[in-house]
Amino acid sequence: MQDLWLSFQQLLDPEYLLSHGGFYIVVLIVFAETGLFFGFFLPGDYLLFLAGLFCALGKIDVDITTMYFGILAAGILGNFAGYWFGYRTGPVLFKRKDSMLFKRKYVIMAEEFFQKYGGTALIIGRFVPIIRTFAPIFAGVVKLNFRKFFLYNVLGAFLWVSLLTLMGYFLGVKFPAIINYVEYIIVALIVIAFLPIAIALLKRWLKNKKANKQ
């Protein structure tokens, strides 16, 4: 049991993944996190940032071009997989029981996000954990026009990967000492990423509280 818990912790540790798993593990995780319903807990934003940073500092045996296009392809293909899954499963997904790897509340959260922003949720949602995983699935559930999905998918992946991976790379080239503060950077990225979810949950709580008083 202790070994299983250690393996799970390592799966969530981007530094460990980059140092021991390298390029292929990063690509696999990005693919899973951007479209497979059980990938919602995997590291996303800060993994991309550290991937670029590690390339700049020579801590991983792959150049930034290969890393960039590998992550970009994984992000696009992951959304396609999510869309196909949602398209095939449809409303059945909402009836699925909760498990360790699936939470129905996340699907509902993605549904509300998608209804609010429409297809652009696939672009905005790239920068929001959980939404990043379930938005393409829900796009498949509602059978969003495939041409629109294709456009939003590619554009969202391009912006997400370019901003985070290249920011990590160029900061690493300009300021190599930034590696000494990587823990603080990860915490900051997590806080920024989960802020929209925290705000949404707070609004929902206030709304429910107000409704209960009436």
Coordinates of N, CA and C in Angstrom, one line a residue, residues 72-174:
L72 N 2.3 19.8 -28.0 CA 1.2 20.4 -28.8 C 0.4 19.3 -29.5
A73 N 1.1 18.3 -30.0 CA 0.4 17.2 -30.7 C -0.4 16.4 -29.7
A74 N 0.1 16.2 -28.5 CA -0.5 15.4 -27.4 C -1.8 16.2 -26.9
G75 N -1.7 17.5 -26.8 CA -2.8 18.3 -26.4 C -3.9 18.3 -27.4
I76 N -3.6 18.3 -28.6 CA -4.6 18.3 -29.7 C -5.3 16.9 -29.8
L77 N -4.5 15.9 -29.8 CA -5.0 14.5 -29.9 C -5.8 14.1 -28.7
G78 N -5.4 14.6 -27.5 CA -6.1 14.4 -26.3 C -7.5 14.9 -26.3
N79 N -7.7 16.1 -26.9 CA -9.0 16.7 -27.0 C -9.9 15.9 -28.0
F80 N -9.2 15.5 -29.1 CA -10.0 14.7 -30.1 C -10.5 13.4 -29.4
A81 N -9.6 12.8 -28.6 CA -10.0 11.5 -27.9 C -11.2 11.8 -26.9
G82 N -11.1 13.0 -26.2 CA -12.2 13.4 -25.3 C -13.5 13.6 -26.1
Y83 N -13.4 14.3 -27.2 CA -14.6 14.6 -28.1 C -15.2 13.3 -28.5
W84 N -14.4 12.4 -29.0 CA -14.9 11.1 -29.5 C -15.6 10.3 -28.4
F85 N -15.0 10.3 -27.2 CA -15.6 9.6 -26.0 C -16.9 10.2 -25.6
G86 N -17.0 11.6 -25.6 CA -18.2 12.2 -25.3 C -19.3 12.0 -26.3
Y87 N -18.9 12.0 -27.6 CA -19.8 11.8 -28.7 C -20.4 10.4 -28.6
R88 N -19.6 9.4 -28.2 CA -20.0 8.0 -28.2 C -20.9 7.7 -27.0
T89 N -20.5 8.3 -25.8 CA -21.2 7.9 -24.6 C -22.4 8.8 -24.4
G90 N -22.4 10.1 -24.8 CA -23.5 10.9 -24.6 C -24.0 11.1 -23.2
P91 N -25.3 11.2 -23.0 CA -25.8 11.4 -21.7 C -25.5 10.4 -20.6
V92 N -25.1 9.2 -21.1 CA -24.7 8.1 -20.2 C -23.7 8.5 -19.2
L93 N -22.8 9.4 -19.7 CA -21.7 9.9 -18.8 C -22.3 10.6 -17.6
F94 N -23.4 11.2 -17.6 CA -24.0 11.9 -16.5 C -24.6 10.9 -15.5
K95 N -24.8 9.7 -15.9 CA -25.4 8.7 -15.0 C -24.4 7.8 -14.4
R96 N -23.1 8.0 -14.8 CA -22.1 7.1 -14.3 C -21.9 7.4 -12.8
K97 N -21.7 6.4 -12.0 CA -21.5 6.5 -10.6 C -20.1 7.0 -10.3
D98 N -19.9 7.8 -9.2 CA -18.6 8.3 -8.8 C -17.7 7.2 -8.4
S99 N -16.4 7.4 -8.7 CA -15.4 6.4 -8.4 C -14.1 7.2 -8.1
M100 N -13.0 6.5 -7.8 CA -11.8 7.2 -7.5 C -11.3 8.0 -8.7
L101 N -11.6 7.5 -9.9 CA -11.1 8.1 -11.1 C -12.2 8.8 -11.9
F102 N -13.4 9.0 -11.3 CA -14.4 9.7 -12.0 C -15.3 10.4 -10.9
K103 N -15.6 11.7 -11.2 CA -16.4 12.5 -10.3 C -17.5 13.2 -11.2
R104 N -18.8 12.8 -11.0 CA -19.8 13.4 -11.8 C -19.9 14.9 -11.7
K105 N -19.5 15.4 -10.5 CA -19.6 16.9 -10.3 C -18.7 17.6 -11.2
Y106 N -17.6 17.0 -11.7 CA -16.7 17.6 -12.6 C -17.3 17.7 -14.0
V107 N -18.1 16.7 -14.3 CA -18.8 16.8 -15.6 C -19.8 17.9 -15.6
I108 N -20.5 18.0 -14.5 CA -21.5 19.1 -14.4 C -20.9 20.5 -14.4
M109 N -19.7 20.6 -13.7 CA -19.0 21.8 -13.7 C -18.6 22.2 -15.2
A110 N -18.1 21.2 -15.9 CA -17.7 21.4 -17.3 C -18.9 21.8 -18.2
E111 N -20.1 21.2 -17.9 CA -21.3 21.5 -18.6 C -21.7 23.0 -18.4
E112 N -21.6 23.4 -17.2 CA -22.0 24.8 -16.9 C -21.0 25.8 -17.5
F113 N -19.7 25.4 -17.5 CA -18.7 26.2 -18.1 C -18.9 26.3 -19.6
F114 N -19.3 25.2 -20.2 CA -19.5 25.1 -21.7 C -20.7 25.9 -22.1
Q115 N -21.8 25.8 -21.3 CA -23.0 26.5 -21.6 C -22.8 28.0 -21.5
K116 N -21.9 28.4 -20.6 CA -21.6 29.9 -20.4 C -20.8 30.4 -21.6
Y117 N -19.8 29.7 -22.0 CA -18.8 30.2 -23.0 C -18.9 29.6 -24.4
G118 N -19.8 28.6 -24.5 CA -19.9 28.0 -25.8 C -18.6 27.3 -26.3
G119 N -18.4 27.3 -27.6 CA -17.2 26.6 -28.1 C -15.9 27.2 -27.6
T120 N -15.9 28.5 -27.2 CA -14.7 29.1 -26.7 C -14.2 28.5 -25.4
A121 N -15.1 27.7 -24.8 CA -14.8 27.0 -23.5 C -13.6 26.1 -23.8
L122 N -13.4 25.6 -25.0 CA -12.3 24.8 -25.3 C -11.0 25.5 -25.3
I123 N -11.1 26.8 -25.5 CA -9.8 27.7 -25.5 C -9.6 28.1 -24.1
I124 N -10.6 28.8 -23.5 CA -10.4 29.3 -22.1 C -10.1 28.1 -21.2
G125 N -10.9 27.0 -21.4 CA -10.7 25.8 -20.5 C -9.4 25.2 -20.5
R126 N -8.6 25.5 -21.5 CA -7.2 24.9 -21.5 C -6.4 25.4 -20.3
F127 N -6.8 26.5 -19.8 CA -6.0 27.1 -18.7 C -6.6 26.9 -17.3
V128 N -7.7 26.0 -17.3 CA -8.4 25.7 -16.1 C -8.4 24.2 -15.8
P129 N -7.8 23.8 -14.7 CA -7.7 22.4 -14.4 C -9.2 21.8 -14.3
I130 N -9.3 20.5 -14.6 CA -10.6 19.8 -14.6 C -11.4 20.2 -15.8
I131 N -11.7 21.5 -16.0 CA -12.4 22.0 -17.2 C -11.6 21.5 -18.4
R132 N -10.3 21.6 -18.3 CA -9.4 21.2 -19.4 C -9.6 19.8 -19.8
T133 N -9.9 18.9 -18.9 CA -10.2 17.5 -19.1 C -11.6 17.3 -19.7
F134 N -12.6 17.9 -19.1 CA -14.0 17.6 -19.4 C -14.6 18.4 -20.5
A135 N -14.1 19.6 -20.8 CA -14.7 20.4 -21.8 C -14.8 19.7 -23.2
P136 N -13.7 19.1 -23.6 CA -13.8 18.4 -24.9 C -14.8 17.2 -24.9
I137 N -14.9 16.6 -23.7 CA -15.8 15.4 -23.6 C -17.2 16.0 -23.7
F138 N -17.5 17.1 -23.0 CA -18.9 17.6 -23.1 C -19.2 18.2 -24.5
A139 N -18.1 18.7 -25.2 CA -18.3 19.1 -26.6 C -18.8 18.0 -27.4
G140 N -18.3 16.8 -27.2 CA -18.7 15.6 -27.9 C -20.1 15.2 -27.5
V141 N -20.5 15.3 -26.2 CA -21.8 15.0 -25.7 C -22.9 15.8 -26.4
V142 N -22.6 17.1 -26.5 CA -23.6 18.0 -27.2 C -23.4 18.0 -28.7
K143 N -22.4 17.2 -29.2 CA -22.2 17.1 -30.6 C -21.9 18.4 -31.3
L144 N -21.0 19.2 -30.7 CA -20.5 20.4 -31.3 C -20.0 20.2 -32.7
N145 N -20.4 21.1 -33.6 CA -19.9 21.0 -35.0 C -18.4 20.7 -35.1
F146 N -18.1 19.6 -35.8 CA -16.7 19.1 -35.8 C -15.7 20.2 -36.3
R147 N -16.1 20.9 -37.3 CA -15.2 21.9 -37.8 C -14.9 23.0 -36.8
K148 N -15.9 23.4 -36.0 CA -15.7 24.4 -35.0 C -14.8 23.8 -33.9
F149 N -15.1 22.5 -33.5 CA -14.3 21.8 -32.5 C -12.9 21.8 -32.9
F150 N -12.6 21.4 -34.2 CA -11.3 21.4 -34.7 C -10.5 22.7 -34.5
L151 N -11.2 23.8 -34.9 CA -10.6 25.1 -34.8 C -10.3 25.5 -33.3
Y152 N -11.3 25.3 -32.5 CA -11.1 25.7 -31.0 C -10.1 24.8 -30.4
N153 N -10.0 23.5 -30.8 CA -9.1 22.6 -30.2 C -7.6 23.0 -30.5
V154 N -7.4 23.2 -31.8 CA -6.0 23.6 -32.3 C -5.6 24.9 -31.7
L155 N -6.5 25.9 -31.8 CA -6.1 27.3 -31.3 C -5.9 27.2 -29.8
G156 N -6.8 26.5 -29.0 CA -6.6 26.4 -27.6 C -5.3 25.7 -27.2
A157 N -5.0 24.7 -27.9 CA -3.7 23.9 -27.6 C -2.5 24.8 -27.9
F158 N -2.6 25.5 -29.0 CA -1.5 26.4 -29.4 C -1.2 27.5 -28.4
L159 N -2.2 28.1 -27.9 CA -2.1 29.2 -26.9 C -1.6 28.6 -25.6
W160 N -2.1 27.5 -25.2 CA -1.8 26.9 -23.9 C -0.3 26.4 -23.9
V161 N 0.0 25.7 -24.9 CA 1.4 25.1 -24.9 C 2.4 26.2 -25.2
S162 N 2.1 27.2 -26.1 CA 3.1 28.2 -26.4 C 3.3 29.1 -25.1
L163 N 2.3 29.5 -24.5 CA 2.4 30.4 -23.3 C 3.2 29.7 -22.2
L164 N 2.9 28.5 -21.8 CA 3.5 27.9 -20.6 C 4.8 27.3 -20.9
T165 N 4.9 26.5 -22.0 CA 6.2 25.8 -22.3 C 7.3 26.8 -22.7
L166 N 6.9 27.7 -23.6 CA 7.9 28.7 -24.1 C 8.3 29.7 -23.0
M167 N 7.3 30.0 -22.1 CA 7.6 30.9 -21.0 C 8.7 30.3 -20.1
G168 N 8.5 29.0 -19.8 CA 9.4 28.2 -19.0 C 10.8 28.2 -19.6
Y169 N 10.8 28.0 -21.0 CA 12.1 27.9 -21.7 C 12.8 29.2 -21.7
F170 N 12.2 30.3 -22.1 CA 12.9 31.6 -22.2 C 13.3 32.1 -20.8
L171 N 12.5 31.8 -19.8 CA 12.9 32.2 -18.4 C 14.1 31.4 -18.0
G172 N 14.2 30.2 -18.4 CA 15.3 29.3 -18.0 C 16.6 29.8 -18.8
V173 N 16.4 30.2 -20.0 CA 17.6 30.7 -20.8 C 18.1 32.1 -20.2
K174 N 17.2 32.9 -19.8 CA 17.5 34.3 -19.3 C 18.0 34.2 -17.9

